[in-house]
Amino acid sequence: MLSNPAASFAKTITVASLAELQKAIDNAVAGDVILLKNGVYTTTDNIVVKSKGTSAKPITIAAETIAGAEINGTGGLSIQNPATYVIIRGFKFTNASGKNEIAAGSSFCQWTRNIFETVGEGNYLSIIGNDHQVDYNTFQNKNALGKFIGVRGVGKQIAERLWIHHNYFHNFSKQTGNGAEAVQFGLSGFSLSSSNSVFEYNLFENCEGENELLSVKSSAVTIRYNTVRDCKAQMTLRHGNFDKVYGNYFTKTPGLRIFGDDHIIYSNYFEDCNVAINIGNGGAEVADGAPLTSHDRPDRILIAFNTLVNNKSNILLTPRTPIGLGATSVTIANNLIQGGEDAVSINGPFANPKWEGNVIYKVKGPGSIPEGAYKILDPKLVRDATGTFHLQGVNPALNATGDNPLITVDMDGQVRKQPLQVGADQVSKAPVVARILTPELVGYKAK
């Protein structure tokens, strides 16, 4: 007997209950679109997704309209092995925290245009599997321990090849315990594994769950073109090596703190921060066998081509009691520092530094920058339409010093061409692909 070929054809299925939703998910084939009618749905168990779409024909599980279907109750939505190429779109999740997840063994799934405001302690969304995308979601109004997003992995390997972009993280009230980062990218045990993930074009506002905002505890993560505004928590490279941080905007925040080795920090913009760039004073050396939980001494860090404007404290290596290991082989080059206290203040061991080409203006003084590694010059910065300071035009006096093959783009995402100019901005006629973000540009309502 011949099977019915129509049985495997992709279709659109509209459902009006959680039972119908689960049945449609269980029976889904590549290309199916499952729509949950607008309304409020109360879970007692997880909605489980193990469906398998394809790159050309993903399975879409969506609200009838964006933000129209609300999931609450004690369960959540769990994408599990062997799910692949599944899109979750348009839901409002107000269910119990710790239930929404992308589990190990799943791959190539996407969460887009959702609102997360889950209840109680735990993560709004946990990511364990590889090759997932989380974009244009709004994570809001958290007042409990846990994270908006917690990235994990399996064994000692962090989740790989994630793309997290254009999300809006806002309103995370201060907690009394540790474990309330807005986003945590790994744990100490994952820190020496490479993620090769990109975290870009995300906006943080009014987040102060704890002292760390985006806490990176893994290696080979690219953090670019994000904006941190009015947050009392600090973006932190806490554990791991070979991370790239460039083209980000920090305003009215404690800026960026650095531990670990071989990080590249360039073309970032800091205004009205305290501190802007905080070089960690190492408590131990992981390469020599110290525990992965240590404050690993920063080694071979490049801090270059950043613009710092009107920060109370600019570039700082903080004291440590008892005396710390400091940092080694740090390059501080071609930064533009205007306003605030000393341009650089080093308060601990600082072996084999490289200093060159920094421009300072209206600061208290050069601080720890040696003679010959800075010049005092008015860069004639002006605010542009986005409200950030840029150069007015090409000024040969602001040309950079040295060979800088790793500096490829500026704060606007424009490709840098010779001669490079100091600071985060390169005068260019190339298209602008990055800017300081506002809520209208990110989250579930973004155009």
Short mmCIF file of C-alpha atoms in Angstrom, two decimals:
data_model
loop_
_atom_site.label_atom_id
_atom_site.label_comp_id
_atom_site.label_asym_id
_atom_site.label_seq_id
_atom_site.Cartn_x
_atom_site.Cartn_y
_atom_site.Cartn_z
CA MET A 1 0.00 0.00 0.00
CA LEU A 2 1.35 3.44 -0.92
CA SER A 3 1.61 6.00 1.86
CA ASN A 4 -0.17 9.29 1.50
CA PRO A 5 2.45 11.80 0.24
CA ALA A 6 0.38 14.70 1.57
CA ALA A 7 0.95 13.49 5.12
CA SER A 8 4.48 14.89 5.20
CA PHE A 9 3.71 18.21 3.49
CA ALA A 10 4.48 21.34 5.50
CA LYS A 11 1.40 23.10 6.78
CA THR A 12 0.16 25.85 9.06
CA ILE A 13 -1.59 24.57 12.18
CA THR A 14 -3.50 26.89 14.50
CA VAL A 15 -4.04 25.64 18.05
CA ALA A 16 -5.96 27.00 21.02
CA SER A 17 -4.73 24.99 24.01
CA LEU A 18 -1.44 23.71 25.43
CA ALA A 19 -2.52 20.13 24.75
CA GLU A 20 -3.13 20.97 21.11
CA LEU A 21 0.17 22.84 20.98
CA GLN A 22 2.13 19.87 22.35
CA LYS A 23 0.42 17.48 19.92
CA ALA A 24 1.20 19.74 16.97
CA ILE A 25 4.84 20.01 18.08
CA ASP A 26 5.13 16.24 18.47
CA ASN A 27 3.77 15.68 14.96
CA ALA A 28 5.57 18.57 13.25
CA VAL A 29 7.55 18.08 10.06
CA ALA A 30 10.04 20.37 8.37
CA GLY A 31 8.42 23.60 7.24
CA ASP A 32 5.41 23.45 9.56
CA VAL A 33 4.19 26.67 11.16
CA ILE A 34 2.35 26.17 14.45
CA LEU A 35 0.39 29.19 15.69
CA LEU A 36 -0.93 29.45 19.24
CA LYS A 37 -3.98 31.69 19.33
CA ASN A 38 -3.65 34.83 21.42
CA GLY A 39 -4.51 34.40 25.07
CA VAL A 40 -3.05 33.35 28.42
CA TYR A 41 -2.00 29.72 28.88
CA THR A 42 -1.08 28.19 32.24
CA THR A 43 1.49 25.40 32.24
CA THR A 44 1.88 22.65 34.83
CA ASP A 45 4.57 20.83 32.83
CA ASN A 46 7.12 21.95 30.26
CA ILE A 47 6.18 22.33 26.64
CA VAL A 48 8.78 19.97 25.14
CA VAL A 49 10.21 20.46 21.67
CA LYS A 50 12.19 17.66 20.00
CA SER A 51 11.15 18.47 16.45
CA LYS A 52 13.56 18.46 13.51
CA GLY A 53 13.32 21.04 10.78
CA THR A 54 15.91 21.83 8.14
CA SER A 55 17.89 24.91 7.19
CA ALA A 56 15.60 25.49 4.21
CA LYS A 57 12.43 24.47 6.07
CA PRO A 58 12.60 25.28 9.78
CA ILE A 59 9.70 24.47 12.07
CA THR A 60 8.14 27.64 13.46
CA ILE A 61 6.29 27.69 16.79
CA ALA A 62 4.77 31.13 17.20
CA ALA A 63 2.17 33.26 18.88
CA GLU A 64 -0.73 34.28 16.66
CA THR A 65 0.61 37.84 16.89
CA ILE A 66 3.80 39.14 18.49
CA ALA A 67 3.34 39.22 22.29
CA GLY A 68 -0.21 37.94 21.89
CA ALA A 69 0.16 34.53 23.54
CA GLU A 70 1.33 34.45 27.16
CA ILE A 71 2.82 31.36 28.80
CA ASN A 72 2.61 31.31 32.60
CA GLY A 73 2.45 28.67 35.33
CA THR A 74 5.02 26.24 36.72
CA GLY A 75 6.32 24.89 33.40
CA GLY A 76 8.10 26.54 30.50
CA LEU A 77 9.34 25.81 27.01
CA SER A 78 12.17 23.30 26.71
CA ILE A 79 13.97 22.62 23.44
CA GLN A 80 15.58 19.19 23.83
CA ASN A 81 17.77 16.73 21.95
CA PRO A 82 17.48 16.09 18.98
CA ALA A 83 15.62 19.33 18.11
CA THR A 84 17.14 21.26 15.24
CA TYR A 85 16.08 24.21 13.09
CA VAL A 86 13.16 25.28 15.27
CA ILE A 87 12.05 28.91 15.62
CA ILE A 88 10.28 30.14 18.77
CA ARG A 89 8.62 33.49 18.00
CA GLY A 90 6.39 36.08 19.57
CA PHE A 91 5.53 34.68 23.00
CA LYS A 92 5.38 36.41 26.35
CA PHE A 93 6.91 34.16 29.00
CA THR A 94 5.70 34.89 32.55
CA ASN A 95 6.10 31.31 33.78
CA ALA A 96 8.41 30.11 36.56
CA SER A 97 12.07 31.03 36.12
CA GLY A 98 14.51 28.26 35.28
CA LYS A 99 12.15 26.45 32.91
CA ASN A 100 12.88 27.97 29.49
CA GLU A 101 15.92 26.28 27.99
CA ILE A 102 17.81 25.18 24.92
CA ALA A 103 19.19 21.86 26.11
CA ALA A 104 22.28 19.87 25.19
CA GLY A 105 22.00 17.98 21.92
CA SER A 106 19.77 20.58 20.27
CA SER A 107 21.14 22.74 17.47
CA PHE A 108 20.35 25.57 15.07
CA CYS A 109 17.29 26.86 16.91
CA GLN A 110 16.20 30.48 17.21
CA TRP A 111 14.30 32.45 19.85
CA THR A 112 13.12 35.73 18.37
CA ARG A 113 10.64 38.53 19.17
CA ASN A 114 9.73 37.15 22.60
CA ILE A 115 9.20 38.88 25.95
CA PHE A 116 10.73 37.27 29.03
CA GLU A 117 9.47 38.28 32.47
CA THR A 118 9.50 35.02 34.37
CA VAL A 119 8.81 34.61 38.08
CA GLY A 120 11.09 33.74 41.00
CA GLU A 121 14.71 32.62 41.24
CA GLY A 122 16.39 31.12 38.21
CA ASN A 123 17.29 32.05 34.66
CA TYR A 124 14.83 33.56 32.23
CA LEU A 125 16.55 31.49 29.49
CA SER A 126 19.32 28.88 29.71
CA ILE A 127 21.42 27.89 26.70
CA ILE A 128 23.35 24.60 26.74
CA GLY A 129 23.27 23.37 23.14
CA ASN A 130 25.37 24.61 20.22
CA ASP A 131 24.67 26.75 17.15
CA HIS A 132 21.69 28.69 18.48
CA GLN A 133 20.47 32.23 17.85
CA VAL A 134 18.73 34.50 20.37
CA ASP A 135 17.69 37.80 18.81
CA TYR A 136 15.26 40.70 19.14
CA ASN A 137 13.91 39.59 22.50
CA THR A 138 13.10 41.73 25.55
CA PHE A 139 14.28 40.53 28.96
CA GLN A 140 12.80 42.72 31.67
CA ASN A 141 11.86 43.40 35.29
CA LYS A 142 13.85 40.80 37.20
CA ASN A 143 13.86 40.95 41.01
CA ALA A 144 15.37 37.63 42.09
CA LEU A 145 18.59 35.67 41.83
CA GLY A 146 19.35 34.14 38.47
CA LYS A 147 20.15 35.59 35.08
CA PHE A 148 18.29 36.95 32.12
CA ILE A 149 20.42 34.54 30.06
CA GLY A 150 22.73 31.84 31.42
CA VAL A 151 25.04 30.10 28.96
CA ARG A 152 26.35 26.70 29.97
CA GLY A 153 27.75 23.65 28.20
CA VAL A 154 28.53 19.98 28.65
CA GLY A 155 31.46 18.64 30.64
CA LYS A 156 34.23 21.23 30.37
CA GLN A 157 33.06 22.58 27.01
CA ILE A 158 31.03 25.81 26.87
CA ALA A 159 28.19 26.03 24.33
CA GLU A 160 29.63 26.86 20.92
CA ARG A 161 28.82 29.16 18.03
CA LEU A 162 26.00 31.09 19.64
CA TRP A 163 24.74 34.33 18.11
CA ILE A 164 23.04 36.59 20.65
CA HIS A 165 22.05 39.94 19.18
CA HIS A 166 19.64 42.88 19.26
CA ASN A 167 18.16 41.97 22.64
CA TYR A 168 16.97 44.48 25.23
CA PHE A 169 17.95 43.75 28.83
CA HIS A 170 16.41 46.20 31.29
CA ASN A 171 15.31 46.65 34.87
CA PHE A 172 17.17 44.09 36.98
CA SER A 173 16.96 45.26 40.59
CA LYS A 174 19.78 44.84 43.09
CA GLN A 175 19.99 41.46 44.84
CA THR A 176 21.69 40.61 48.13
CA GLY A 177 23.57 37.51 46.92
CA ASN A 178 25.94 36.42 44.18
CA GLY A 179 24.49 34.90 41.02
CA ALA A 180 22.47 37.81 39.66
CA GLU A 181 24.38 38.76 36.53
CA ALA A 182 22.20 40.03 33.69
CA VAL A 183 24.00 37.63 31.35
CA GLN A 184 26.48 34.96 32.40
CA PHE A 185 28.53 33.40 29.63
CA GLY A 186 29.86 30.24 31.24
CA LEU A 187 31.20 29.13 34.61
CA SER A 188 34.74 28.67 35.92
CA GLY A 189 34.84 25.04 34.80
CA PHE A 190 34.13 26.09 31.20
CA SER A 191 36.60 28.98 31.18
CA LEU A 192 39.43 27.34 29.23
CA SER A 193 37.10 26.09 26.48
CA SER A 194 36.45 28.20 23.39
CA SER A 195 32.91 29.24 22.53
CA ASN A 196 33.54 31.07 19.24
CA SER A 197 30.28 32.91 19.90
CA VAL A 198 29.23 36.47 19.08
CA PHE A 199 27.35 38.75 21.48
CA GLU A 200 26.48 41.94 19.61
CA TYR A 201 24.05 44.86 19.27
CA ASN A 202 22.46 44.25 22.66
CA LEU A 203 21.29 47.03 25.01
CA PHE A 204 21.52 46.97 28.80
CA GLU A 205 19.68 49.61 30.83
CA ASN A 206 19.07 49.90 34.58
CA CYS A 207 20.60 46.55 35.49
CA GLU A 208 22.26 46.11 38.90
CA GLY A 209 21.46 42.58 40.03
CA GLU A 210 25.02 42.31 41.36
CA ASN A 211 28.45 43.80 40.63
CA GLU A 212 28.85 41.90 37.34
CA LEU A 213 26.61 42.72 34.37
CA LEU A 214 27.77 40.57 31.46
CA SER A 215 30.08 38.04 33.10
CA VAL A 216 32.22 36.13 30.61
CA LYS A 217 33.62 32.89 32.01
CA SER A 218 34.73 31.25 28.78
CA SER A 219 37.23 31.80 25.99
CA ALA A 220 36.97 33.10 22.42
CA VAL A 221 33.82 35.19 22.83
CA THR A 222 33.39 38.30 20.66
CA ILE A 223 31.55 41.15 22.40
CA ARG A 224 30.89 44.00 20.01
CA TYR A 225 28.57 46.94 19.28
CA ASN A 226 26.63 46.60 22.54
CA THR A 227 25.48 49.53 24.68
CA VAL A 228 25.54 49.64 28.47
CA ARG A 229 23.65 52.64 29.88
CA ASP A 230 22.73 53.59 33.45
CA CYS A 231 23.77 50.24 34.91
CA LYS A 232 25.47 49.91 38.29
CA ALA A 233 27.00 46.56 37.33
CA GLN A 234 30.23 46.03 35.41
CA MET A 235 30.90 44.13 32.20
CA THR A 236 33.52 41.61 33.29
CA LEU A 237 35.92 39.24 31.59
CA ARG A 238 35.99 37.10 34.71
CA HIS A 239 37.57 33.84 33.54
CA GLY A 240 38.93 32.72 30.19
CA ASN A 241 41.23 33.89 27.42
CA PHE A 242 41.25 35.28 23.90
CA ASP A 243 38.05 37.32 24.14
CA LYS A 244 37.51 40.34 21.88
CA VAL A 245 35.71 43.44 23.14
CA TYR A 246 35.30 46.19 20.55
CA GLY A 247 32.90 48.84 19.33
CA ASN A 248 30.88 48.91 22.56
CA TYR A 249 29.36 51.98 24.21
CA PHE A 250 29.46 52.49 27.98
CA THR A 251 27.71 55.45 29.64
CA LYS A 252 27.06 56.01 33.36
CA THR A 253 28.29 52.56 34.36
CA PRO A 254 31.34 50.99 36.04
CA GLY A 255 32.63 50.08 32.59
CA LEU A 256 34.77 47.04 31.84
CA ARG A 257 36.83 44.82 34.18
CA ILE A 258 39.47 42.44 32.84
CA PHE A 259 40.94 39.16 34.09
CA GLY A 260 42.51 36.35 32.04
CA ASP A 261 44.91 36.35 29.12
CA ASP A 262 45.27 37.53 25.53
CA HIS A 263 42.17 39.71 25.35
CA ILE A 264 41.81 42.49 22.78
CA ILE A 265 40.00 45.65 23.94
CA TYR A 266 39.67 48.32 21.25
CA SER A 267 37.43 50.94 19.63
CA ASN A 268 35.18 51.15 22.69
CA TYR A 269 33.53 54.37 23.89
CA PHE A 270 33.31 55.27 27.59
CA GLU A 271 31.55 58.39 28.90
CA ASP A 272 30.70 59.39 32.46
CA CYS A 273 31.87 56.05 33.87
CA ASN A 274 33.61 55.13 37.10
CA VAL A 275 35.78 53.16 36.29
CA ALA A 276 36.01 53.14 32.49
CA ILE A 277 38.58 50.35 32.02
CA ASN A 278 39.50 48.33 35.12
CA ILE A 279 42.53 46.07 34.70
CA GLY A 280 42.15 43.36 37.33
CA ASN A 281 44.91 42.90 39.88
CA GLY A 282 45.49 39.18 39.67
CA GLY A 283 45.06 36.98 42.70
CA ALA A 284 46.63 33.88 41.13
CA GLU A 285 48.00 32.50 37.85
CA VAL A 286 45.86 29.79 36.25
CA ALA A 287 48.61 28.95 33.76
CA ASP A 288 50.76 27.91 36.73
CA GLY A 289 48.08 25.62 38.12
CA ALA A 290 45.89 27.94 40.19
CA PRO A 291 42.20 26.97 40.49
CA LEU A 292 39.95 28.05 37.63
CA THR A 293 37.89 30.04 40.14
CA SER A 294 40.85 32.38 40.76
CA HIS A 295 41.06 36.01 39.75
CA ASP A 296 43.50 35.03 37.02
CA ARG A 297 46.29 37.55 36.46
CA PRO A 298 45.73 39.49 33.22
CA ASP A 299 48.56 38.69 30.79
CA ARG A 300 49.15 40.02 27.26
CA ILE A 301 46.14 42.36 27.14
CA LEU A 302 45.78 44.90 24.32
CA ILE A 303 43.96 48.10 25.35
CA ALA A 304 44.07 50.37 22.33
CA PHE A 305 42.12 52.92 20.31
CA ASN A 306 39.46 53.52 22.93
CA THR A 307 37.79 56.89 23.56
CA LEU A 308 37.27 57.89 27.19
CA VAL A 309 35.38 61.13 27.88
CA ASN A 310 34.56 62.72 31.24
CA ASN A 311 34.98 59.59 33.31
CA LYS A 312 35.77 59.98 36.99
CA SER A 313 38.41 57.25 36.72
CA ASN A 314 39.82 56.34 33.33
CA ILE A 315 42.16 53.34 33.08
CA LEU A 316 42.88 51.74 36.45
CA LEU A 317 44.66 48.75 37.91
CA THR A 318 43.11 48.48 41.34
CA PRO A 319 45.00 47.75 44.58
CA ARG A 320 44.69 44.28 46.08
CA THR A 321 45.10 43.17 49.70
CA PRO A 322 47.30 41.30 50.30
CA ILE A 323 49.50 42.51 47.44
CA GLY A 324 48.29 40.94 44.21
CA LEU A 325 50.10 39.65 41.15
CA GLY A 326 49.03 42.67 39.13
CA ALA A 327 49.10 42.26 35.35
CA THR A 328 51.85 41.52 32.83
CA SER A 329 52.63 42.48 29.23
CA VAL A 330 49.72 44.91 28.90
CA THR A 331 49.73 47.28 25.93
CA ILE A 332 48.08 50.67 26.42
CA ALA A 333 48.28 52.45 23.09
CA ASN A 334 46.59 55.11 20.99
CA ASN A 335 43.75 55.74 23.41
CA LEU A 336 42.06 59.14 23.52
CA ILE A 337 41.37 60.23 27.10
CA GLN A 338 39.59 63.52 27.80
CA GLY A 339 38.53 64.68 31.25
CA GLY A 340 38.51 63.09 34.67
CA GLU A 341 41.23 62.00 37.05
CA ASP A 342 44.63 60.69 35.96
CA ALA A 343 44.60 59.13 32.51
CA VAL A 344 46.01 55.85 33.84
CA SER A 345 46.53 54.76 37.45
CA ILE A 346 48.49 51.55 38.08
CA ASN A 347 48.32 50.33 41.69
CA GLY A 348 50.11 47.00 41.65
CA PRO A 349 52.76 44.96 39.81
CA PHE A 350 52.82 45.79 36.11
CA ALA A 351 55.67 43.94 34.42
CA ASN A 352 56.67 44.44 30.76
CA PRO A 353 54.07 47.02 29.74
CA LYS A 354 54.01 48.66 26.33
CA TRP A 355 52.94 52.28 26.15
CA GLU A 356 52.62 54.39 23.03
CA GLY A 357 50.63 57.02 21.20
CA ASN A 358 48.03 57.99 23.79
CA VAL A 359 46.39 61.42 23.60
CA ILE A 360 45.20 63.08 26.80
CA TYR A 361 43.33 66.34 27.34
CA LYS A 362 41.83 68.05 30.40
CA VAL A 363 42.71 65.16 32.70
CA LYS A 364 44.22 65.64 36.15
CA GLY A 365 47.47 64.31 34.74
CA PRO A 366 49.03 61.43 32.80
CA GLY A 367 49.30 59.36 35.96
CA SER A 368 51.20 56.17 35.23
CA ILE A 369 51.77 56.81 31.52
CA PRO A 370 55.51 57.39 31.05
CA GLU A 371 56.99 60.36 29.24
CA GLY A 372 57.03 59.84 25.51
CA ALA A 373 53.97 57.59 25.50
CA TYR A 374 51.42 60.40 25.46
CA LYS A 375 50.84 63.88 24.18
CA ILE A 376 48.54 66.58 25.46
CA LEU A 377 46.29 67.74 22.65
CA ASP A 378 42.75 69.03 22.20
CA PRO A 379 41.09 66.42 19.95
CA LYS A 380 38.20 68.83 19.26
CA LEU A 381 35.53 66.23 19.87
CA VAL A 382 31.93 67.12 19.04
CA ARG A 383 28.66 65.34 19.79
CA ASP A 384 26.94 63.91 16.75
CA ALA A 385 23.24 63.25 16.23
CA THR A 386 23.43 60.10 18.37
CA GLY A 387 24.78 62.08 21.32
CA THR A 388 28.27 60.55 21.31
CA PHE A 389 31.56 62.37 20.83
CA HIS A 390 33.28 61.96 17.46
CA LEU A 391 36.22 63.56 15.68
CA GLN A 392 35.34 66.54 13.51
CA GLY A 393 37.70 65.64 10.71
CA VAL A 394 41.06 64.25 9.78
CA ASN A 395 43.80 65.71 11.98
CA PRO A 396 47.36 64.49 11.31
CA ALA A 397 48.24 65.32 14.91
CA LEU A 398 45.90 62.50 15.94
CA ASN A 399 47.50 59.88 13.73
CA ALA A 400 48.25 56.68 15.59
CA THR A 401 51.66 55.35 16.52
CA GLY A 402 53.02 51.90 15.77
CA ASP A 403 51.86 48.89 13.79
CA ASN A 404 48.27 47.92 14.60
CA PRO A 405 47.16 44.93 12.50
CA LEU A 406 44.52 43.82 15.02
CA ILE A 407 42.62 47.13 14.91
CA THR A 408 40.19 46.60 12.06
CA VAL A 409 37.08 48.72 12.75
CA ASP A 410 36.05 51.80 14.72
CA MET A 411 33.15 52.49 17.09
CA ASP A 412 30.81 53.02 14.12
CA GLY A 413 31.72 49.63 12.69
CA GLN A 414 33.56 51.35 9.83
CA VAL A 415 36.64 49.60 8.47
CA ARG A 416 39.76 51.46 9.53
CA LYS A 417 42.24 52.47 6.84
CA GLN A 418 45.69 53.98 7.13
CA PRO A 419 46.62 56.31 8.61
CA LEU A 420 44.77 55.15 11.72
CA GLN A 421 43.62 57.82 14.17
CA VAL A 422 43.78 57.53 17.94
CA GLY A 423 40.65 56.75 19.90
CA ALA A 424 37.55 54.81 18.99
CA ASP A 425 36.50 56.96 16.03
CA GLN A 426 38.08 56.87 12.58
CA VAL A 427 36.97 59.62 10.21
CA SER A 428 35.48 57.74 7.28
CA LYS A 429 32.89 57.96 4.52
CA ALA A 430 32.16 54.24 4.77
CA PRO A 431 28.65 53.19 5.86
CA VAL A 432 27.98 53.36 9.60
CA VAL A 433 26.99 49.90 10.83
CA ALA A 434 27.04 50.52 14.60
CA ARG A 435 25.99 53.31 16.97
CA ILE A 436 24.98 53.83 20.56
CA LEU A 437 21.74 51.90 20.93
CA THR A 438 18.31 53.02 22.11
CA PRO A 439 15.32 50.83 23.05
CA GLU A 440 13.71 51.42 19.67
CA LEU A 441 16.57 49.58 17.94
CA VAL A 442 16.42 46.35 19.96
CA GLY A 443 13.97 43.99 21.60
CA TYR A 444 10.72 42.46 20.43
CA LYS A 445 9.30 45.71 19.02
CA ALA A 446 12.35 46.82 17.02
CA LYS A 447 11.85 47.58 13.36
#
